[in-house]
Tab-separated table of C-alpha atoms in Angstrom:
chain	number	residue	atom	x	y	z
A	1	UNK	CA	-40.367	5.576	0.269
A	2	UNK	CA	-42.613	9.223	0.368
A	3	UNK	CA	-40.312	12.035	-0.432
A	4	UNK	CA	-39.528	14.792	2.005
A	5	UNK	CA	-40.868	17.820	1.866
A	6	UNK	CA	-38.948	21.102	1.633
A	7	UNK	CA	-39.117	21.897	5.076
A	8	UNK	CA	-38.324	18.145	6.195
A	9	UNK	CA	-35.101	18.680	3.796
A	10	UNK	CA	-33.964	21.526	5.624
A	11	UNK	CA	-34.336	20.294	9.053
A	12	UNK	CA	-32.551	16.740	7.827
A	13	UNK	CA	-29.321	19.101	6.168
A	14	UNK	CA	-29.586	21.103	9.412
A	15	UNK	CA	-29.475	17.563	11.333
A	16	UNK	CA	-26.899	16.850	9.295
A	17	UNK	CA	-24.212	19.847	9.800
A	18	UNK	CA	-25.505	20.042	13.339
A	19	UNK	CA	-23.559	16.004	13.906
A	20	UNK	CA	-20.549	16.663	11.746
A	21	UNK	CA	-19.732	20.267	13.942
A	22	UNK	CA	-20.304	18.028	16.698
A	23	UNK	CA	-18.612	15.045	16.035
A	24	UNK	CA	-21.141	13.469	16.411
A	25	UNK	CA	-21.134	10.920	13.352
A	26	UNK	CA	-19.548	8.087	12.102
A	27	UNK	CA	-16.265	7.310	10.275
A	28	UNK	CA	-16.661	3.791	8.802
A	29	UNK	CA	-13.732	2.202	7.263
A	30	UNK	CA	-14.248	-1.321	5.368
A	31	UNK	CA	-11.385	-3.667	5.838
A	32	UNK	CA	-10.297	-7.046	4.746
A	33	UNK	CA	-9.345	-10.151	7.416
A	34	UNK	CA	-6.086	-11.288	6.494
A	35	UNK	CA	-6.152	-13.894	8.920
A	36	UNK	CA	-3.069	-12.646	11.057
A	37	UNK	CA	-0.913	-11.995	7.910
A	38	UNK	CA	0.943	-8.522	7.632
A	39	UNK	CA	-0.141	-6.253	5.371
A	40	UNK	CA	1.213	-2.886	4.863
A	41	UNK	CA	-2.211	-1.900	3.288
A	42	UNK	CA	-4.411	-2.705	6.519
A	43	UNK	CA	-1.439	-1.306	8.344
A	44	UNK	CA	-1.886	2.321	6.133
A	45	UNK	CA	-6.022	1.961	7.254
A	46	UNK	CA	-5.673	1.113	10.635
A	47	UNK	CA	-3.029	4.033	11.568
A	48	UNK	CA	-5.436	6.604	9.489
A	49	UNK	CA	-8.280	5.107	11.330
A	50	UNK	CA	-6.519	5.272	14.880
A	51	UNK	CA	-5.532	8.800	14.432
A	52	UNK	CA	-8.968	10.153	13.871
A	53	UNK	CA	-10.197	7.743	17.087
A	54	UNK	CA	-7.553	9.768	18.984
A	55	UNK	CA	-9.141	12.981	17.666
A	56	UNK	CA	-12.208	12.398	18.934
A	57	UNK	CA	-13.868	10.978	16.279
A	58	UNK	CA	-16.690	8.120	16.296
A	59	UNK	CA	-14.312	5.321	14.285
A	60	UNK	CA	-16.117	1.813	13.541
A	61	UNK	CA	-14.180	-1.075	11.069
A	62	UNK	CA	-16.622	-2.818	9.193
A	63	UNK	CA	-16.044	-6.437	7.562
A	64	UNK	CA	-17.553	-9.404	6.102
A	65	UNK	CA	-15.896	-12.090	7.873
A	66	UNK	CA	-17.474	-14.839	9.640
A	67	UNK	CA	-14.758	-16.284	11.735
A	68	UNK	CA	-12.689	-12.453	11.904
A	69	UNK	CA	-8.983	-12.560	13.395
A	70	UNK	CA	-8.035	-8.846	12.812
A	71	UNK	CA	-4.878	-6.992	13.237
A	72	UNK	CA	-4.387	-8.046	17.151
A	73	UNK	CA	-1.105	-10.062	16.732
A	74	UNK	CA	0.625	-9.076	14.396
A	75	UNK	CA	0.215	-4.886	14.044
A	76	UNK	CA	-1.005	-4.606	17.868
A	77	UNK	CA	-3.741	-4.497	20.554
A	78	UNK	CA	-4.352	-1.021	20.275
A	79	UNK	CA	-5.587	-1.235	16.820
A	80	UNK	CA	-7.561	-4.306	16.858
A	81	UNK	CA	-9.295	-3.008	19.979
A	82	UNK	CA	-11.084	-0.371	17.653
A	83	UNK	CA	-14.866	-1.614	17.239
A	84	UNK	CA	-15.177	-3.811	14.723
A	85	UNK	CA	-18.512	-4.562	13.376
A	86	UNK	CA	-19.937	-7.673	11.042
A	87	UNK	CA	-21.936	-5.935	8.089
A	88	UNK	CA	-23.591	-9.409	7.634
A	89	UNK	CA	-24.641	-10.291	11.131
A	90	UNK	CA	-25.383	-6.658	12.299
A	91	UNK	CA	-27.332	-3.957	11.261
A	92	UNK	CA	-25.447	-1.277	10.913
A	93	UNK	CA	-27.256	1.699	10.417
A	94	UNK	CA	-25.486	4.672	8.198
A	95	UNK	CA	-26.526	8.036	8.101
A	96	UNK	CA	-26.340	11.006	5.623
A	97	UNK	CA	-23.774	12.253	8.656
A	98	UNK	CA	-21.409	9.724	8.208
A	99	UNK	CA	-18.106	9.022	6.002
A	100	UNK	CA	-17.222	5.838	4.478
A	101	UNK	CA	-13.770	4.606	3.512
A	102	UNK	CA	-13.612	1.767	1.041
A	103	UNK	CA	-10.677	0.561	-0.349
A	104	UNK	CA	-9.807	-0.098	-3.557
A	105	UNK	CA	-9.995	-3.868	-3.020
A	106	UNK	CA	-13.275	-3.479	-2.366
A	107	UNK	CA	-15.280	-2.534	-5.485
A	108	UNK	CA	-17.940	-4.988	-4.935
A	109	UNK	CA	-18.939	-2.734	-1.815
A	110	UNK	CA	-18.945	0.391	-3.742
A	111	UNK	CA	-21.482	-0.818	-6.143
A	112	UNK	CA	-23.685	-1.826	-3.254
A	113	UNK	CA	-22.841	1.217	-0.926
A	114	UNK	CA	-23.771	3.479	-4.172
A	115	UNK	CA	-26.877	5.074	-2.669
A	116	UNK	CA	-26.254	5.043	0.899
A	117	UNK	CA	-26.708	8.748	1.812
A	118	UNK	CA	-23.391	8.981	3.207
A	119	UNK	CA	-20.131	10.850	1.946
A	120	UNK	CA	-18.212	7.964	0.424
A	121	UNK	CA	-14.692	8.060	-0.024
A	122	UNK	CA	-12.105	5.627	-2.026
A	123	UNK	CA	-8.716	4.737	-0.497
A	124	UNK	CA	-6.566	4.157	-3.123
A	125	UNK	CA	-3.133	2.506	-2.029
A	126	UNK	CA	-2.418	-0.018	-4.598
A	127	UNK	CA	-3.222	1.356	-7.930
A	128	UNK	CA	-2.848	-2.104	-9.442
A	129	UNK	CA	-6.395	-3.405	-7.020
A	130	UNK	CA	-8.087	-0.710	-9.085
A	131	UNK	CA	-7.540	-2.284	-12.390
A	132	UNK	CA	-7.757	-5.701	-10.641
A	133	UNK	CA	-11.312	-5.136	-9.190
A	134	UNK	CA	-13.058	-2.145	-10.874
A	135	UNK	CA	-15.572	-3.512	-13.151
A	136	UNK	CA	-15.539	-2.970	-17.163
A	137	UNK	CA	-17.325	0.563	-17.764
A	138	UNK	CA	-17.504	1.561	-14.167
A	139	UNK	CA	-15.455	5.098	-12.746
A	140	UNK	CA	-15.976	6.104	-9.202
A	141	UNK	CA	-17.970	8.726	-10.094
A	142	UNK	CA	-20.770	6.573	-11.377
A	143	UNK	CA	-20.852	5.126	-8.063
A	144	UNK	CA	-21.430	8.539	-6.472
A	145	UNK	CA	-17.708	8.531	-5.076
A	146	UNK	CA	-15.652	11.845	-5.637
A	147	UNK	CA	-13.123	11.759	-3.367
A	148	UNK	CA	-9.904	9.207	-2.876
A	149	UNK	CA	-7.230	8.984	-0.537
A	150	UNK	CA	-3.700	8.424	-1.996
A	151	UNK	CA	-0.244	7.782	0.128
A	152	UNK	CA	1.924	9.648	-2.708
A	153	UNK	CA	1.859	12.333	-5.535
A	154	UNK	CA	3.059	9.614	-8.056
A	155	UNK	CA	-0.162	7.911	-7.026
A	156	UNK	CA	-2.155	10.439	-7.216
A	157	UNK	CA	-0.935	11.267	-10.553
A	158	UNK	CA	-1.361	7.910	-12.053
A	159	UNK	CA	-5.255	8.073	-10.471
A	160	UNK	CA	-5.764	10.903	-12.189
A	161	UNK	CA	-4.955	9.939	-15.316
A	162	UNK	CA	-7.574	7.683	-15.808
A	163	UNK	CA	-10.401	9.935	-13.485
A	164	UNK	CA	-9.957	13.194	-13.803
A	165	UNK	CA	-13.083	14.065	-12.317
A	166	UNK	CA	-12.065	12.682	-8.737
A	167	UNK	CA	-10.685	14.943	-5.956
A	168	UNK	CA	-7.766	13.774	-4.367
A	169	UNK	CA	-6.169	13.905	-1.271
A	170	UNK	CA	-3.017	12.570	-0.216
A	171	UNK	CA	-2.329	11.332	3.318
A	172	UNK	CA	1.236	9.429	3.489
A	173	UNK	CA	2.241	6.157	5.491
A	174	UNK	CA	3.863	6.249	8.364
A	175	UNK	CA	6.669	4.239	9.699
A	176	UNK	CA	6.447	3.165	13.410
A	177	UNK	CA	8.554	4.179	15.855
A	178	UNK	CA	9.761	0.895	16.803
A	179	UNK	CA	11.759	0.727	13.777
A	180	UNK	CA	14.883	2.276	14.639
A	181	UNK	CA	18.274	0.464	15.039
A	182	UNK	CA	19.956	-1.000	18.534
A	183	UNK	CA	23.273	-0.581	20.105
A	184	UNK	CA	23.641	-4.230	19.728
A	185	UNK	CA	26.815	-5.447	17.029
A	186	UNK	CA	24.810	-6.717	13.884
A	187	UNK	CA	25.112	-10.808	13.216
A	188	UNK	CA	25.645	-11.789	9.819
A	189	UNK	CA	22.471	-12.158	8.884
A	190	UNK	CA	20.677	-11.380	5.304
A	191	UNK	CA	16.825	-10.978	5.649
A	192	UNK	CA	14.959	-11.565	2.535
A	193	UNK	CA	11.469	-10.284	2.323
A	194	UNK	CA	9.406	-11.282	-0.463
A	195	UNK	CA	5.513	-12.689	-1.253
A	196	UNK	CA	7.207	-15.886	-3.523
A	197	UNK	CA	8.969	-18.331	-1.675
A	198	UNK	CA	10.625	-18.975	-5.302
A	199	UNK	CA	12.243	-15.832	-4.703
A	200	UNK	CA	13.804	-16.858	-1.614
A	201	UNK	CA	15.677	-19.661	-2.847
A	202	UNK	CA	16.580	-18.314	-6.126
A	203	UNK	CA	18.848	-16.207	-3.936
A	204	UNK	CA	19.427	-18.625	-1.052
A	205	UNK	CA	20.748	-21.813	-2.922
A	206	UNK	CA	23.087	-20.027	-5.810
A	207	UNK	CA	24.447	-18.309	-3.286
A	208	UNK	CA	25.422	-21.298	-1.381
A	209	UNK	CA	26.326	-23.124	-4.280
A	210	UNK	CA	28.951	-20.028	-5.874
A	211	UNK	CA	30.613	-19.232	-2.669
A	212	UNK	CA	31.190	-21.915	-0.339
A	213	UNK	CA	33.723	-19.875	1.541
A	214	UNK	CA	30.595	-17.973	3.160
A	215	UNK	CA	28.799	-20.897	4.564
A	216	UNK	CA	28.733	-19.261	7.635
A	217	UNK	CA	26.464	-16.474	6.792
A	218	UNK	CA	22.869	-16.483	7.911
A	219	UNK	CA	19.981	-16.096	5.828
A	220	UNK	CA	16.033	-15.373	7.065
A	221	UNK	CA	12.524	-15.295	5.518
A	222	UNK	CA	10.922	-12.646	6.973
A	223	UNK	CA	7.342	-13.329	5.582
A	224	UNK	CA	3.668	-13.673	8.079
A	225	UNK	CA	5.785	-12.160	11.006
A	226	UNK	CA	4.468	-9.851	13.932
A	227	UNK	CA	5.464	-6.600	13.474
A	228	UNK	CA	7.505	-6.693	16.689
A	229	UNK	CA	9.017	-10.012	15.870
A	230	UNK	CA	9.861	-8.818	12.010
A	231	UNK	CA	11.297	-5.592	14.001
A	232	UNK	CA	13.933	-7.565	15.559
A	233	UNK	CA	14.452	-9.351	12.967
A	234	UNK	CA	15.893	-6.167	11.119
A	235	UNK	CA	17.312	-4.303	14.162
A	236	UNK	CA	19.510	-7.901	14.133
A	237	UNK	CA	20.662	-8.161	11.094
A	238	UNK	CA	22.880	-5.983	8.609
A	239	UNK	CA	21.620	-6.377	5.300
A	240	UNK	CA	17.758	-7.054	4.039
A	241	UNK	CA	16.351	-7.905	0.761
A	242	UNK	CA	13.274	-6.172	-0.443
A	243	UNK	CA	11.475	-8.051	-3.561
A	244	UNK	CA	8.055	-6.518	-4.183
A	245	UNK	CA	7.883	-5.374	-8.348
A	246	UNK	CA	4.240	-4.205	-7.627
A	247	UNK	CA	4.624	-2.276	-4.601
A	248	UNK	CA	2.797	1.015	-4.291
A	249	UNK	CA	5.025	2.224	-1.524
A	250	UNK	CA	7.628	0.174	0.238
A	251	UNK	CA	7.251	-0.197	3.729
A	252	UNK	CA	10.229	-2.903	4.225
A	253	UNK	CA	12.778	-0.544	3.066
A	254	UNK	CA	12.137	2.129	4.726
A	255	UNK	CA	11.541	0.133	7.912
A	256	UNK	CA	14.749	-1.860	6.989
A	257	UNK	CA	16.759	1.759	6.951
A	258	UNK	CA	15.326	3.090	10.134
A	259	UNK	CA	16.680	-0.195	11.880
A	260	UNK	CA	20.186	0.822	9.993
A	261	UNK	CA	20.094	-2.289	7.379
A	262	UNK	CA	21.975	-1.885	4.264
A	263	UNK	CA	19.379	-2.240	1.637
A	264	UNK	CA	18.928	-3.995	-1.261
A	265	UNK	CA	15.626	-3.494	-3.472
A	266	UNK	CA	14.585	-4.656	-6.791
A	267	UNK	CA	13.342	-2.375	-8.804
A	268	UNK	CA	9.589	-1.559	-8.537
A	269	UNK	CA	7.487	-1.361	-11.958
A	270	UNK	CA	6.532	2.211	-10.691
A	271	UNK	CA	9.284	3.984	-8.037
A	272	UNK	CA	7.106	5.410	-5.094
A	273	UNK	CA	7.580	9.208	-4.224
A	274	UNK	CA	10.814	8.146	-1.568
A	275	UNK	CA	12.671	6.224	-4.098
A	276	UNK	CA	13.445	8.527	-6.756
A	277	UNK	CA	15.354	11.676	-6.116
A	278	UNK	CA	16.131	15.190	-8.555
A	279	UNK	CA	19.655	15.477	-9.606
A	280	UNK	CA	20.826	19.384	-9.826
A	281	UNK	CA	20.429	18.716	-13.703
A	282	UNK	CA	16.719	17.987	-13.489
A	283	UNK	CA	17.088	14.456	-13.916
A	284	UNK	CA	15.802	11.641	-12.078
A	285	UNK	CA	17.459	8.904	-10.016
A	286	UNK	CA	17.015	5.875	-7.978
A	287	UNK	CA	17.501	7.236	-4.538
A	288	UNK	CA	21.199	6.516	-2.917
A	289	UNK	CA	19.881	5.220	-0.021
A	290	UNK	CA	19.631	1.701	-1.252
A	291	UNK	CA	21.393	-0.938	-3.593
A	292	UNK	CA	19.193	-1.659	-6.573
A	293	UNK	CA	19.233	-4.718	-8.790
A	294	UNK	CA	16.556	-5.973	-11.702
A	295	UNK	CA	17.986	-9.436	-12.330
A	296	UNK	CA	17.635	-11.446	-9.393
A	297	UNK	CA	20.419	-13.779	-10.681
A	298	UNK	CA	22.970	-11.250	-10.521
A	299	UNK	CA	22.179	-11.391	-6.426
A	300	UNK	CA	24.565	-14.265	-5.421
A	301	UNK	CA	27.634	-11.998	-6.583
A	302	UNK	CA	26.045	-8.763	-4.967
A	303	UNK	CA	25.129	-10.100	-2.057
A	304	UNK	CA	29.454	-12.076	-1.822
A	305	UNK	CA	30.304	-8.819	-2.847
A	306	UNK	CA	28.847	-6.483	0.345
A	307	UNK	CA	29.427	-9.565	2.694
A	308	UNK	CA	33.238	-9.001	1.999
A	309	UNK	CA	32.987	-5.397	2.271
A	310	UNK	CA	31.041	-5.769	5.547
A	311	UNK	CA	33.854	-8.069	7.412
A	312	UNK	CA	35.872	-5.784	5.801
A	313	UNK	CA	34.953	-2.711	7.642
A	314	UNK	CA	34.782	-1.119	4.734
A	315	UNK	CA	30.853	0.003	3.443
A	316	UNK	CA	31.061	3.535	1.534
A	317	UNK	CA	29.833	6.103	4.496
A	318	UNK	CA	27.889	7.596	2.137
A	319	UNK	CA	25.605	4.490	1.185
A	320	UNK	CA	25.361	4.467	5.606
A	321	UNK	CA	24.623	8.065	5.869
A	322	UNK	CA	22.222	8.268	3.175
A	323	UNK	CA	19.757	6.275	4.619
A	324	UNK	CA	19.644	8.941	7.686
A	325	UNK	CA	17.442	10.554	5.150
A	326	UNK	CA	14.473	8.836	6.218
A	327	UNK	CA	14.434	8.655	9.828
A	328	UNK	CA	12.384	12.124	9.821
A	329	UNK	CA	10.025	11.221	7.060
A	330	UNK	CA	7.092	9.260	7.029
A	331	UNK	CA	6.282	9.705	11.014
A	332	UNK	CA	2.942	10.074	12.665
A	333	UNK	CA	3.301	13.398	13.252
A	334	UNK	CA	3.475	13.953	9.453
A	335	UNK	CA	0.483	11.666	8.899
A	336	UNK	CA	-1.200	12.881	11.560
A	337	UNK	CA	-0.832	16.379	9.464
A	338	UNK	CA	-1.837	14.903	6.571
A	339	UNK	CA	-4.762	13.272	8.017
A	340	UNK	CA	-5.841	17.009	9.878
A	341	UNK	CA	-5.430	18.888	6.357
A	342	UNK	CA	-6.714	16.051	3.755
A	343	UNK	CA	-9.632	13.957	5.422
A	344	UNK	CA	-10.487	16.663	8.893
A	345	UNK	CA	-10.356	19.975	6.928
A	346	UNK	CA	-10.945	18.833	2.749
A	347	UNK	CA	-13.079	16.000	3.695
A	348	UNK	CA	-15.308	16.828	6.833
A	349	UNK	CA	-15.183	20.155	7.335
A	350	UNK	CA	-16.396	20.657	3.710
A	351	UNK	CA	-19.066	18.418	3.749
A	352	UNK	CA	-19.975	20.847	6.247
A	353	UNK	CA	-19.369	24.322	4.061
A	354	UNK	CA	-21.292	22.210	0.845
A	355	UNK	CA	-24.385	21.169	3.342
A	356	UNK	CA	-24.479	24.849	4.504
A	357	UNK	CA	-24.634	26.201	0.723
A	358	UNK	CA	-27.307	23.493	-0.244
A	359	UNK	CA	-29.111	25.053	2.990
A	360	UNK	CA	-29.062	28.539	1.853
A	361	UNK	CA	-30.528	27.119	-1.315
A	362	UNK	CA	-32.941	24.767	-0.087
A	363	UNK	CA	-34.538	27.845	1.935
A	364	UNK	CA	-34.330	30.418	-1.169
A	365	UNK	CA	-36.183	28.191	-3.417
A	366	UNK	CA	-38.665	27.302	-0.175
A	367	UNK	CA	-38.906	31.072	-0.215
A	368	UNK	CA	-39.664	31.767	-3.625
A	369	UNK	CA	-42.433	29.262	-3.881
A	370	UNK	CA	-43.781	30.696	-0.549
A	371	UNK	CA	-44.001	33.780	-2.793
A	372	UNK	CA	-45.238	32.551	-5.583
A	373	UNK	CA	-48.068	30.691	-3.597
């Protein structure tokens, strides 16, 4: 391929600020099929990806998939109406105008996207798909990335850790607004959501098996659910089990306290930001908001043990009212902030200001050789 000259590289960075002041470029974002499962990390791509659709920008989903499902059923129309495009079976042309968001998940595609001309960008959820996928001896500067988007400061810490080169920018999950809780009276009714189905009746059966006496109360696996259908689900019952050790975030609690669930969580190998609180002494503490546990043996006794205080009528307030913490975090209007501030102004609009000052060079050194000549 002939290299541009000088004045062909100023008109082409010209081009190029010219379309992002515009809008008139391309945000890619590279997503995995999941084949109608839930995911919470899709969920986090396609709510950043329909916020900047509703700003105006030019959004496009890229994937691999030959037979592709997408998000329709269980996350919602809206989202899997966004165009989606087959990197295999199209040609999909990328410009030095454009953005492209790769997940972590996806190191394979960094490799090969490392000299596309575009401004490439990690998104960094799940720490743990970074030390799952990355390749021995590879950082994501080596691959020409230097930015990531992270959901939480502990996240960001932990990423920085290891690359201390990258820029980071955090932009946090949102909760939808359908979680929130009904004027309906609450059936006795334990959810459990985990991945293992071992899980499920490791806390099922003993159960069962130590107190007879509460045959009568319900239990419900609350995996591959719509969203809607997994929203009822909580708004029905009062009390939801969150197993997840490798969780990044924690959607299901969250979601489980906006629908007014008590909430009991195992204990994550790394607390996200919402989990751990500051005690006036400095020190740190599991937040209030939920019951924790890390033996899932000692669950058939917990789980007898809030059942009677339940029929009771007797739950401490304060476990109740300190879930009200969350009903104003995490919304789309604070993501949508997040999204204006970490990906509109740190990400696009200086693209823009670093084009302009590689113009101003690219004509000073055009200048000088004009003088020279």
């Amino acid at each position: 391929m002939a290299q541009l000259t000088k004045k062909e590289m100023i008109k082409a960075v010209e081009e190029c600020i010219k379309n992002i002041e515009n809008k008139d470029f391309k945000v890619f974002f590279y997503v995995l099929d999941t084949k109608n499962n839930p995911s919470g990390s899709l969920e986090y791509i396609y709510s950043i990806a329909m916020s900047l659709s509703k700003m105006g920008y030019n959004v496009e989903m890229l994937h691999m998939e030959e037979d592709f499902v997408g998000v329709g059923d269980w996350f919602g129309q809206e989202y899997a109406n966004l165009t989606h495009r087959n990197v295999k079976k199209e040609n999909v042309e990328i410009s030095a105008s454009d953005f492209l968001f790769i997940p972590e998940i996806f190191a394979n595609v960094m490799v090969q996207a490392k000299n596309l001309p575009c401004k490439k960008i990690m998104i960094t959820k799940d720490y743990n798909f970074i030390t799952e996928f990355m390749p021995v001896g590879v950082r994501p500067s080596t691959l020409n990335i230097s930015d990531a988007i992270v959901t939480t400061k502990s996240q960001e810490e932990k990423l920085l850790n290891y690359f201390p080169e990258i820029r980071t920018h955090i932009v946090s999950p949102c909760i939808q607004n359908k979680f929130r809780p009904n004027n309906e009276p609450r059936k006795l009714i334990i959810n459990i959501v985990s991945k293992d189905q071992s899980d499920v009746n490791r806390i099922l059966k003993p159960f069962y098996w130590k107190h007879e006496n509460y045959k009568w109360v319900g239990f419900r696996d609350l995996r591959g659910l719509s969203q809607e259908t997994f929203c009822d689900a909580l708004r029905e019952a009062f009390l939801t089990i969150w197993i997840d050790e490798k969780s990044n975030f924690g959607f299901t609690p969250l979601e489980a306290l906006r629908c007014g669930n008590v909430v009991v969580c195992k204990t994550t190998d790394v607390p996200s930001d919402w989990m751990v609180e500051t005690l006036e002494d400095g020190s740190k503490t599991l937040t209030d908001a939920c019951v924790w546990f890390d033996d899932i043996d000692s669950l058939p006794d917990m789980i007898a043990s809030i059942v009677r205080t339940w029929t009771l009528d007797k739950m401490p307030q304060g476990l109740l009212d300190a879930g009200r913490k969350f009903d104003t975090r995490y919304t789309h209007e604070q993501q949508d902030n997040d999204i204006n501030k970490s990906i509109v102004k740190e990400l696009f609009e200086k693209r823009v200001s670093d084009l302009k000052e590689f113009l101003i060079q690219l004509k000073n050194n055009n200048d000088e050789e004009k003088e020279s000549k």
